[in-house]
Amino acid sequence: MTPEDWIAHDPDPVTAAELAACSPDELTHRFATPLRFGTAGLRGPVRAGPDAMNLAVVLRASWAVARVLSAHQRSGATVVVGGDARHGSAQFATATAEVFAGAGFSVLLLPEPSPTPVVAFAVRYTGAAAGVQITASHNPASDNGYKVYFDGGIQIIAPIDTEIEEAMADAPPADTIARRPVTPAGDELAARYIARAATVRHSRSGVRVALTPLHGVGGKVAVAVLRAAGFPDIHTVSSQFEPDPDFPTVTFPNPEEPGATDALLELAAEVDADVAIALDPDADRCAVGVCGPQGWRMLSGNETGWLLGDYVLSKLPTARAGGTVVATSVVSSRMLARIAQHYGSRHVEMLTGFKWLARADMPPVGLRHATLAYAYEEAIGYCVDPEAVRDKDGISAAVLACDLVASLRDRGSSIPQALDGLARRHGVHVTDAVTRRVGSPAEAAGVMARLRADPPDQLAGFAVAASDLLHRSGPVTDALEFAGERDGTAVRVVVRPSGTEPKLKCYLEVTRPPSEDLAGDRAEAQRVRQAVADVVRAW
């Protein structure tokens, strides 16, 4: 479709006027690379043109998803649609619902801005054929996205994403796509989610919680879930509680970013909280803060992943453990594999992203004769109740984290002591992430090509072997792994381009076997980690 045709058929007069005012060079740029399906959907800046998120793109994407569902004999089935509180989300969610209704599907449109896990839960709970959540998760305020779930509330993978892209290329002009008004559903699905998420706890003791949803849509639901779970003593960061698409108090609305949780940790110290919880804007990620010998700090995604995984497995009956599987991504720490072995459970390492992790017990990509009990990725994503939500869920993870803190306190222990216990049992695991912002995907691809053509054979004095995850059996991903060992210390680095942001990411892990000298092992592992980080920053 030419820019002139697109403008003539743009159903939004604002974006049509925006394109009409663009210079020829800018028009060429915006039409050169239409949005592609990446992490289970589309994600990009909110502005006019096929390379961004706008009404025309959303209408065409919804038409394409409906077409693919029909091609897979799901015509007339139920589709769940939700959206967060970002710029454009309400308009995009309504338009998405109207396209599915116009195509003959039964549509459940959630009545207000909703956390992503509620949509994932609703698809699974209702047996819907698909779900769409309008969200850009923790991306900058300028972005929005279109996330697609199919059967079981699991993010789509190939070939479905390719089929949708191909259908989008054949979509009719946006203003000719059939739409039918949809009356939003009631609050029942959100209430069902709240009731289910509250059940993941095991202890009965309470804790004092400091909470921030970082201007996202998780605050109201998280408070309701925590209270239903028996945690009424909740203190929230008032300046960040209400949804605000501009995220005014943070540079980046991601709990992992420096400074993003400063207000939360200040509140936690002020109210003498037992645990601090930060959700990302669509509440599918959860960061946990604790007070230790040096004061309050946020745990790394891996540290929380180890703790929750150990807690989940410790609560399984011994007879069930052998039939369960836990999963991590290739860029996450490998300690969970040792934890699983300790409990007699199975562990599998999946590709990055919950579209893969959620399939850890689903052949051909996952294990046979196993039931997924838990999955996590280092980017503060945790699936703690796979029967209900087959995706990362920051709210249910928050409940389990609070429950773990309460359980440890009942035994006279704490999170720092629990981490020490894991290190004594399974060895010291020190992790880090080095992020390099790039100007474009092409720049990231250039670095990856250079590393493939001339892979390093040493890292900070460690001889390492390279593995290319783009050329392996089974599902592949654009990533390189470098691993080596010397005198009991092992190093591992995985480098890959981000699937959602202009970044090149390097994931580091240094491990040492269990010993009596925990402090010395940690100091040595940290020394090696710093040396390796210095090397990869120069890549």
Coordinates of C-alpha atoms in Angstrom, one line a residue:
M1 CA 0.0 0.0 0.0
T2 CA 1.4 3.4 -1.0
P3 CA 1.6 6.2 1.6
E4 CA -1.1 8.0 -0.3
D5 CA -3.5 5.0 -0.1
W6 CA -2.7 4.5 3.6
I7 CA -3.5 8.2 4.3
A8 CA -6.7 8.1 2.3
H9 CA -7.9 5.0 4.3
D10 CA -6.6 5.9 7.7
P11 CA -9.7 5.9 10.0
D12 CA -8.1 8.3 12.5
P13 CA -8.1 11.8 11.2
V14 CA -5.3 12.7 13.7
T15 CA -2.8 10.2 12.3
A16 CA -3.9 10.8 8.8
A17 CA -3.1 14.5 9.2
E18 CA 0.2 13.6 10.8
L19 CA 1.3 11.5 7.8
A20 CA 0.1 14.1 5.4
A21 CA 2.4 16.7 7.1
C22 CA 5.4 14.4 6.8
S23 CA 8.2 15.2 4.4
P24 CA 8.8 12.7 1.6
D25 CA 11.9 11.4 3.4
E26 CA 10.0 10.9 6.6
L27 CA 7.2 9.1 4.7
T28 CA 9.7 6.8 3.1
H29 CA 11.2 6.0 6.5
R30 CA 7.9 5.2 8.1
F31 CA 6.8 2.9 5.3
A32 CA 10.1 1.1 4.9
T33 CA 9.8 -1.3 7.8
P34 CA 6.3 -2.1 9.1
L35 CA 6.0 -3.4 12.6
R36 CA 6.9 -7.0 12.9
F37 CA 5.6 -9.6 15.4
G38 CA 8.4 -9.9 18.0
T39 CA 7.6 -11.0 21.6
A40 CA 4.2 -12.5 20.9
G41 CA 3.0 -9.4 19.1
L42 CA 3.7 -5.9 18.1
R43 CA 5.4 -3.1 20.0
G44 CA 6.4 0.3 18.9
P45 CA 6.0 4.1 19.3
V46 CA 2.5 5.5 19.2
R47 CA 2.3 7.6 16.1
A48 CA 1.1 7.4 12.5
G49 CA 2.3 5.0 9.8
P50 CA 2.7 1.2 9.4
D51 CA 5.9 1.1 11.5
A52 CA 4.2 2.3 14.7
M53 CA 1.2 1.7 16.9
N54 CA -1.9 3.4 15.8
L55 CA -5.6 2.7 15.0
A56 CA -5.0 1.6 11.4
V57 CA -2.2 -0.9 12.4
V58 CA -4.4 -2.2 15.2
L59 CA -7.4 -2.8 12.9
R60 CA -5.2 -4.6 10.4
A61 CA -3.6 -6.7 13.0
S62 CA -6.9 -7.7 14.5
W63 CA -8.3 -8.6 11.1
A64 CA -5.2 -10.7 10.5
V65 CA -5.5 -12.6 13.9
A66 CA -9.2 -13.2 13.2
R67 CA -8.3 -14.6 9.8
V68 CA -5.7 -16.9 11.2
L69 CA -8.1 -18.1 13.9
S70 CA -10.7 -18.9 11.2
A71 CA -8.1 -20.7 9.2
H72 CA -7.5 -22.9 12.2
Q73 CA -11.2 -23.8 12.5
R74 CA -11.9 -21.4 15.4
S75 CA -14.5 -19.2 13.7
G76 CA -17.0 -17.8 16.1
A77 CA -15.0 -18.8 19.2
T78 CA -14.4 -16.5 22.2
V79 CA -11.7 -13.9 22.2
V80 CA -10.7 -12.0 25.3
V81 CA -9.5 -8.4 24.8
G82 CA -7.9 -6.1 27.4
G83 CA -5.6 -3.1 27.6
D84 CA -3.5 -1.2 30.0
A85 CA -3.5 2.6 30.6
R86 CA -0.9 3.7 28.1
H87 CA -1.5 6.3 25.5
G88 CA -4.0 4.9 22.9
S89 CA -4.7 1.7 24.9
A90 CA -8.4 2.3 25.4
Q91 CA -9.0 3.2 21.7
F92 CA -6.9 0.2 20.5
A93 CA -8.6 -2.3 22.8
T94 CA -12.1 -1.1 21.8
A95 CA -11.2 -1.3 18.1
T96 CA -9.6 -4.7 18.5
A97 CA -12.8 -6.0 20.2
E98 CA -15.0 -4.5 17.4
V99 CA -13.0 -6.1 14.6
F100 CA -13.3 -9.6 16.2
A101 CA -17.0 -9.0 16.8
G102 CA -17.4 -7.9 13.2
A103 CA -15.7 -11.1 12.1
G104 CA -18.3 -13.2 14.0
F105 CA -16.3 -14.0 17.2
S106 CA -17.7 -13.8 20.7
V107 CA -15.8 -11.1 22.4
L108 CA -15.1 -10.5 26.1
L109 CA -13.8 -6.9 26.4
L110 CA -12.5 -6.3 29.9
P111 CA -14.3 -3.2 31.3
E112 CA -11.3 -1.1 32.5
P113 CA -7.5 -0.9 32.2
S114 CA -6.3 -4.3 33.3
P115 CA -3.0 -6.1 34.2
T116 CA -1.7 -8.4 31.5
P117 CA -2.0 -11.5 33.8
V118 CA -5.7 -10.9 34.1
V119 CA -6.0 -11.3 30.3
A120 CA -3.8 -14.4 30.3
F121 CA -5.9 -15.9 33.1
A122 CA -9.2 -15.0 31.4
V123 CA -8.2 -16.8 28.2
R124 CA -7.3 -19.9 30.1
Y125 CA -10.2 -19.8 32.5
T126 CA -12.9 -19.3 29.8
G127 CA -11.3 -21.6 27.3
A128 CA -11.1 -18.8 24.8
A129 CA -9.5 -19.3 21.4
A130 CA -7.4 -16.2 21.8
G131 CA -6.7 -13.1 23.8
V132 CA -5.2 -9.7 23.0
Q133 CA -3.7 -7.4 25.5
I134 CA -2.9 -3.8 24.4
T135 CA 0.3 -3.1 26.3
A136 CA 4.0 -2.2 25.9
S137 CA 4.8 -3.7 29.3
H138 CA 7.8 -1.7 30.7
N139 CA 8.8 0.1 27.5
P140 CA 9.1 3.9 27.5
A141 CA 6.0 6.1 27.7
S142 CA 6.1 6.8 24.0
D143 CA 5.3 3.1 23.2
N144 CA 2.4 0.8 23.0
G145 CA 1.9 -2.8 21.8
Y146 CA -0.4 -5.6 20.8
K147 CA 0.2 -8.9 22.6
V148 CA -1.5 -12.1 21.4
Y149 CA -2.4 -15.3 23.3
F150 CA -3.8 -18.4 21.7
D151 CA -5.3 -21.6 23.3
G152 CA -4.5 -22.0 27.0
G153 CA -3.6 -18.3 27.4
I154 CA 0.0 -18.9 26.1
Q155 CA 1.8 -16.4 24.0
I156 CA 2.0 -17.3 20.3
I157 CA 5.1 -18.7 18.7
A158 CA 6.0 -19.7 15.1
P159 CA 4.3 -20.5 12.8
I160 CA 1.3 -18.6 14.1
D161 CA 3.2 -15.3 14.3
T162 CA 4.3 -15.7 10.7
E163 CA 0.8 -16.5 9.6
I164 CA -0.5 -13.4 11.3
E165 CA 2.2 -11.2 9.7
E166 CA 1.4 -12.7 6.3
A167 CA -2.3 -12.0 6.8
M168 CA -1.6 -8.4 7.8
A169 CA 0.2 -7.9 4.5
D170 CA -3.1 -9.0 2.8
A171 CA -5.3 -6.9 5.1
P172 CA -7.8 -4.6 3.4
P173 CA -7.6 -0.8 3.9
A174 CA -8.2 -0.1 7.6
D175 CA -11.3 1.9 7.1
T176 CA -13.0 -0.9 5.2
I177 CA -12.5 -3.6 7.9
A178 CA -15.8 -4.6 9.4
R179 CA -16.4 -3.6 13.0
R180 CA -19.3 -4.2 15.4
P181 CA -19.8 -2.4 18.7
V182 CA -19.0 -4.5 21.8
T183 CA -20.4 -4.0 25.3
P184 CA -17.7 -4.4 27.9
A185 CA -18.0 -7.4 30.1
G186 CA -18.5 -7.1 33.9
D187 CA -16.0 -7.5 36.7
E188 CA -16.4 -11.3 37.1
L189 CA -13.2 -12.3 35.3
A190 CA -11.1 -9.8 37.4
A191 CA -12.8 -11.1 40.5
R192 CA -12.0 -14.7 39.5
Y193 CA -8.4 -13.8 38.9
I194 CA -8.1 -12.0 42.3
A195 CA -9.6 -15.0 44.1
R196 CA -7.2 -17.4 42.4
A197 CA -4.0 -15.4 42.7
A198 CA -4.7 -15.1 46.5
T199 CA -4.5 -18.9 46.9
V200 CA -0.8 -19.3 46.0
R201 CA 0.4 -18.8 49.6
H202 CA 1.2 -21.6 52.1
S203 CA 1.7 -19.9 55.5
R204 CA -0.9 -17.9 57.5
S205 CA 1.3 -15.2 59.0
G206 CA 1.1 -11.6 57.9
V207 CA 3.7 -9.2 56.8
R208 CA 3.9 -5.4 56.2
V209 CA 4.2 -4.7 52.5
A210 CA 5.5 -1.6 50.7
L211 CA 4.1 -1.5 47.1
T212 CA 4.5 0.5 43.9
P213 CA 2.8 -0.3 40.6
L214 CA 5.1 2.4 38.9
H215 CA 2.2 4.4 37.5
G216 CA 0.8 1.2 35.9
V217 CA -2.4 -0.8 36.1
G218 CA -1.4 -3.3 38.8
G219 CA -2.0 -1.2 41.9
K220 CA -5.7 -1.7 42.5
V221 CA -5.7 -5.4 41.6
A222 CA -2.5 -6.1 43.6
V223 CA -3.9 -4.5 46.7
A224 CA -7.1 -6.6 46.3
V225 CA -5.2 -9.8 45.8
L226 CA -2.8 -9.2 48.7
R227 CA -5.7 -8.4 51.0
A228 CA -7.6 -11.5 49.9
A229 CA -4.5 -13.5 50.6
G230 CA -4.3 -12.3 54.1
F231 CA -1.9 -9.4 53.8
P232 CA -3.9 -6.3 54.7
D233 CA -1.0 -4.2 56.0
I234 CA -0.1 -2.6 52.7
H235 CA 1.6 0.8 52.2
T236 CA 1.7 2.2 48.7
V237 CA 3.9 4.8 47.0
S238 CA 1.2 7.4 46.6
S239 CA 2.9 9.4 43.9
Q240 CA 3.1 6.2 41.7
F241 CA -0.1 4.4 42.6
E242 CA -2.6 5.8 40.0
P243 CA -2.1 4.8 36.4
D244 CA -0.4 7.6 34.4
P245 CA 0.8 6.9 30.8
D246 CA 3.5 9.5 31.1
F247 CA 5.3 7.7 34.1
P248 CA 6.3 11.1 35.5
T249 CA 8.4 10.0 38.5
V250 CA 10.7 7.6 36.7
T251 CA 13.1 7.8 33.8
F252 CA 12.1 4.3 32.6
P253 CA 9.0 2.5 34.0
N254 CA 10.9 -0.7 34.7
P255 CA 11.7 -1.8 38.2
E256 CA 15.1 -3.0 37.0
E257 CA 16.3 0.4 35.9
P258 CA 18.5 2.5 38.3
G259 CA 16.4 4.8 40.4
A260 CA 13.0 3.3 39.5
T261 CA 12.5 1.8 42.9
D262 CA 14.1 4.6 45.0
A263 CA 10.7 5.9 46.3
L264 CA 9.6 2.3 47.1
L265 CA 12.7 1.6 49.2
E266 CA 12.4 4.9 51.0
L267 CA 8.8 4.1 51.9
A268 CA 9.8 0.6 53.0
A269 CA 12.3 2.0 55.4
E270 CA 9.9 4.7 56.6
V271 CA 7.1 2.3 57.5
D272 CA 9.4 -0.5 58.7
A273 CA 8.1 -2.9 56.0
D274 CA 8.9 -6.6 55.9
V275 CA 9.1 -6.7 52.1
A276 CA 9.0 -4.2 49.2
I277 CA 7.2 -5.0 45.9
A278 CA 7.5 -3.2 42.6
L279 CA 5.4 -4.1 39.7
D280 CA 6.0 -3.0 36.1
P281 CA 3.3 -1.0 34.3
D282 CA 1.3 -4.0 33.1
A283 CA 2.0 -6.0 36.3
D284 CA 3.4 -9.1 34.6
R285 CA 6.8 -8.5 36.3
C286 CA 7.6 -8.3 40.0
A287 CA 10.7 -7.0 41.7
V288 CA 11.3 -7.7 45.4
G289 CA 13.1 -5.6 47.9
V290 CA 14.4 -6.7 51.3
C291 CA 16.3 -5.2 54.2
G292 CA 19.7 -6.7 55.0
P293 CA 22.8 -5.9 56.9
Q294 CA 23.5 -2.9 54.6
G295 CA 19.9 -1.7 54.5
W296 CA 17.2 -2.0 51.9
R297 CA 18.0 -3.3 48.4
M298 CA 16.2 -4.8 45.5
L299 CA 16.9 -8.5 44.8
S300 CA 18.1 -9.4 41.4
G301 CA 15.7 -11.3 39.2
N302 CA 17.8 -14.4 39.6
E303 CA 17.9 -14.2 43.4
T304 CA 14.1 -13.9 43.5
G305 CA 13.9 -16.7 41.0
W306 CA 16.0 -19.0 43.1
L307 CA 14.0 -18.2 46.3
L308 CA 10.6 -18.7 44.8
G309 CA 11.6 -21.8 42.9
D310 CA 13.0 -23.4 46.1
Y311 CA 9.9 -22.4 48.0
V312 CA 7.5 -23.8 45.4
L313 CA 9.4 -27.1 45.2
S314 CA 9.7 -27.4 49.0
K315 CA 5.9 -27.4 49.2
L316 CA 5.4 -30.2 46.7
P317 CA 4.7 -33.7 48.1
T318 CA 7.7 -35.9 47.5
A319 CA 5.5 -38.2 45.4
R320 CA 4.7 -35.3 43.0
A321 CA 8.2 -33.9 42.7
G322 CA 9.4 -36.4 40.1
G323 CA 6.6 -35.7 37.8
T324 CA 7.1 -31.9 37.8
V325 CA 9.4 -29.7 35.8
V326 CA 10.7 -26.2 36.5
A327 CA 12.1 -24.0 33.8
T328 CA 14.5 -21.1 33.2
S329 CA 15.5 -19.3 30.1
V330 CA 19.0 -19.6 28.5
V331 CA 20.0 -16.2 29.9
S332 CA 19.0 -17.0 33.5
S333 CA 21.1 -18.5 36.2
R334 CA 21.6 -22.2 36.3
M335 CA 21.1 -22.5 40.1
L336 CA 17.5 -23.6 39.7
A337 CA 18.7 -26.7 38.0
R338 CA 20.6 -27.6 41.2
I339 CA 17.6 -26.7 43.3
A340 CA 15.4 -29.0 41.2
Q341 CA 17.8 -31.8 41.5
H342 CA 17.8 -31.5 45.3
Y343 CA 14.0 -31.9 45.4
G344 CA 13.9 -34.7 42.8
S345 CA 12.2 -32.5 40.2
R346 CA 13.2 -32.0 36.6
H347 CA 14.6 -28.8 35.1
V348 CA 14.6 -27.6 31.5
E349 CA 16.4 -24.6 30.0
M350 CA 14.2 -22.9 27.4
L351 CA 14.7 -20.1 24.9
T352 CA 14.2 -16.5 26.2
G353 CA 10.6 -15.4 26.8
F354 CA 7.5 -16.9 28.4
K355 CA 6.2 -18.0 25.1
W356 CA 8.8 -20.7 25.5
L357 CA 8.9 -21.1 29.3
A358 CA 5.2 -21.7 29.4
R359 CA 5.7 -24.7 27.1
A360 CA 8.3 -26.4 29.3
D361 CA 5.9 -29.4 29.7
M362 CA 4.6 -29.3 26.1
P363 CA 6.4 -31.4 23.5
P364 CA 8.0 -31.0 21.1
V365 CA 9.7 -27.9 22.7
G366 CA 9.1 -29.1 26.3
L367 CA 9.4 -32.3 28.3
R368 CA 7.1 -35.2 28.0
H369 CA 5.3 -36.8 31.0
A370 CA 5.9 -33.8 33.2
T371 CA 3.8 -31.0 34.7
L372 CA 5.1 -27.4 34.9
A373 CA 5.3 -26.3 38.5
Y374 CA 7.3 -23.1 38.1
A375 CA 9.2 -21.0 35.6
Y376 CA 11.2 -17.8 35.8
E377 CA 13.5 -15.6 33.7
E378 CA 16.0 -13.2 35.1
A379 CA 14.2 -10.2 33.9
I380 CA 11.9 -10.3 37.0
G381 CA 9.3 -12.6 35.3
Y382 CA 7.8 -15.4 37.4
C383 CA 5.2 -18.0 36.7
V384 CA 4.2 -19.4 40.1
D385 CA 0.7 -20.8 39.3
P386 CA 0.9 -22.4 35.8
E387 CA -2.4 -24.0 36.1
A388 CA -4.1 -20.6 36.2
V389 CA -1.7 -18.3 34.3
R390 CA 0.7 -19.7 31.7
D391 CA 2.7 -16.5 31.6
K392 CA 4.7 -14.4 33.9
D393 CA 2.5 -12.9 36.6
G394 CA 3.8 -10.1 38.9
I395 CA 0.8 -10.1 41.2
S396 CA 0.7 -13.8 42.1
A397 CA 4.5 -13.7 42.4
A398 CA 4.1 -10.8 44.8
V399 CA 1.8 -12.9 46.9
L400 CA 4.2 -15.8 47.0
A401 CA 7.1 -13.5 47.8
C402 CA 5.2 -12.0 50.8
D403 CA 4.3 -15.6 51.9
L404 CA 7.9 -16.6 51.7
V405 CA 9.0 -13.7 53.9
A406 CA 6.3 -14.6 56.4
S407 CA 7.3 -18.2 56.4
L408 CA 11.0 -17.4 56.9
R409 CA 10.2 -15.0 59.7
D410 CA 8.1 -17.7 61.5
R411 CA 11.2 -19.9 61.5
G412 CA 13.4 -17.1 62.7
S413 CA 15.0 -16.6 59.3
S414 CA 15.1 -14.0 56.6
I415 CA 15.6 -13.6 52.8
P416 CA 19.4 -12.8 53.2
Q417 CA 19.7 -15.9 55.4
A418 CA 17.8 -18.0 52.9
L419 CA 20.1 -16.8 50.1
D420 CA 23.1 -17.9 52.2
G421 CA 21.5 -21.3 52.7
L422 CA 21.1 -21.8 49.0
A423 CA 24.7 -20.8 48.3
R424 CA 26.0 -23.2 51.0
R425 CA 23.9 -26.0 49.5
H426 CA 24.3 -25.4 45.8
G427 CA 27.4 -23.2 45.5
V428 CA 27.9 -19.5 45.0
H429 CA 26.2 -18.1 41.9
V430 CA 26.9 -14.5 41.0
T431 CA 25.1 -13.0 38.1
D432 CA 25.1 -9.7 36.3
A433 CA 23.7 -8.1 33.1
V434 CA 25.6 -5.6 30.9
T435 CA 23.4 -3.7 28.6
R436 CA 24.6 -1.7 25.6
R437 CA 22.1 0.7 24.0
V438 CA 22.3 0.7 20.2
G439 CA 21.0 3.1 17.6
S440 CA 19.1 0.5 15.6
P441 CA 18.6 -3.3 15.3
A442 CA 21.1 -3.2 12.4
E443 CA 23.8 -2.0 14.9
A444 CA 23.0 -4.8 17.3
A445 CA 23.1 -7.3 14.3
G446 CA 26.5 -5.9 13.4
V447 CA 27.9 -6.7 16.8
M448 CA 26.4 -10.2 16.7
A449 CA 27.9 -10.8 13.3
R450 CA 31.3 -9.7 14.4
L451 CA 31.2 -12.0 17.5
R452 CA 30.1 -14.9 15.3
A453 CA 32.9 -14.3 12.7
D454 CA 35.6 -13.9 15.3
P455 CA 34.4 -15.3 18.7
P456 CA 36.7 -14.7 21.7
D457 CA 38.4 -17.8 23.0
Q458 CA 39.2 -16.2 26.4
L459 CA 37.3 -14.1 28.9
A460 CA 39.3 -12.5 31.7
G461 CA 41.8 -15.3 31.7
F462 CA 39.3 -18.1 31.3
A463 CA 39.5 -20.2 28.2
V464 CA 36.0 -20.3 26.8
A465 CA 34.1 -22.3 24.1
A466 CA 31.5 -20.6 22.0
S467 CA 28.0 -22.0 21.2
D468 CA 25.7 -20.4 18.7
L469 CA 22.1 -20.7 19.7
L470 CA 21.1 -19.7 16.2
H471 CA 22.5 -22.9 14.9
R472 CA 21.3 -25.7 17.1
S473 CA 18.7 -28.5 16.9
G474 CA 15.2 -27.5 17.8
P475 CA 13.9 -23.9 18.4
V476 CA 16.7 -21.4 17.8
T477 CA 17.4 -17.8 19.0
D478 CA 19.8 -15.1 18.0
A479 CA 22.2 -15.5 20.9
L480 CA 25.8 -16.6 21.5
E481 CA 27.0 -18.4 24.6
F482 CA 30.6 -18.4 25.9
A483 CA 31.5 -20.7 28.8
G484 CA 34.6 -22.0 30.5
E485 CA 36.0 -23.2 33.9
R486 CA 39.2 -22.9 35.8
D487 CA 40.2 -24.2 39.3
G488 CA 36.5 -24.8 40.2
T489 CA 35.3 -21.4 39.1
A490 CA 33.0 -21.4 36.1
V491 CA 32.1 -18.4 33.9
R492 CA 29.3 -18.1 31.4
V493 CA 28.2 -15.2 29.2
V494 CA 25.2 -15.1 26.9
V495 CA 24.8 -12.2 24.5
R496 CA 21.8 -11.4 22.4
P497 CA 19.9 -8.4 21.0
S498 CA 16.8 -7.3 22.8
G499 CA 13.5 -8.4 21.2
T500 CA 11.6 -5.3 22.4
E501 CA 14.1 -2.4 22.8
P502 CA 17.2 -1.0 21.0
K503 CA 19.7 -2.9 23.2
L504 CA 22.4 -5.5 23.1
K505 CA 22.3 -7.6 26.3
C506 CA 25.0 -9.6 27.9
Y507 CA 24.1 -12.0 30.8
L508 CA 27.0 -13.1 33.1
E509 CA 27.2 -15.9 35.6
V510 CA 30.1 -16.9 37.8
T511 CA 29.8 -20.0 39.9
R512 CA 31.9 -21.7 42.6
P513 CA 31.2 -25.0 44.3
P514 CA 29.9 -25.3 47.8
S515 CA 32.6 -24.8 50.5
E516 CA 33.0 -23.7 54.1
D517 CA 34.2 -20.2 53.0
L518 CA 31.0 -18.5 51.8
A519 CA 32.4 -15.0 52.2
G520 CA 35.6 -15.8 50.4
D521 CA 33.8 -17.6 47.6
R522 CA 31.5 -14.7 47.0
A523 CA 34.4 -12.2 47.0
E524 CA 36.3 -14.3 44.4
A525 CA 33.2 -14.8 42.3
Q526 CA 32.5 -11.0 42.4
R527 CA 36.1 -10.3 41.4
V528 CA 35.8 -12.6 38.4
R529 CA 32.4 -11.1 37.5
Q530 CA 33.8 -7.6 37.4
A531 CA 36.7 -8.7 35.2
V532 CA 34.4 -10.5 32.8
A533 CA 32.0 -7.5 32.7
D534 CA 34.9 -5.2 31.8
V535 CA 35.6 -7.5 28.8
V536 CA 32.1 -7.7 27.5
R537 CA 31.6 -3.9 27.8
A538 CA 34.2 -3.5 25.1
W539 CA 32.3 -5.8 22.7

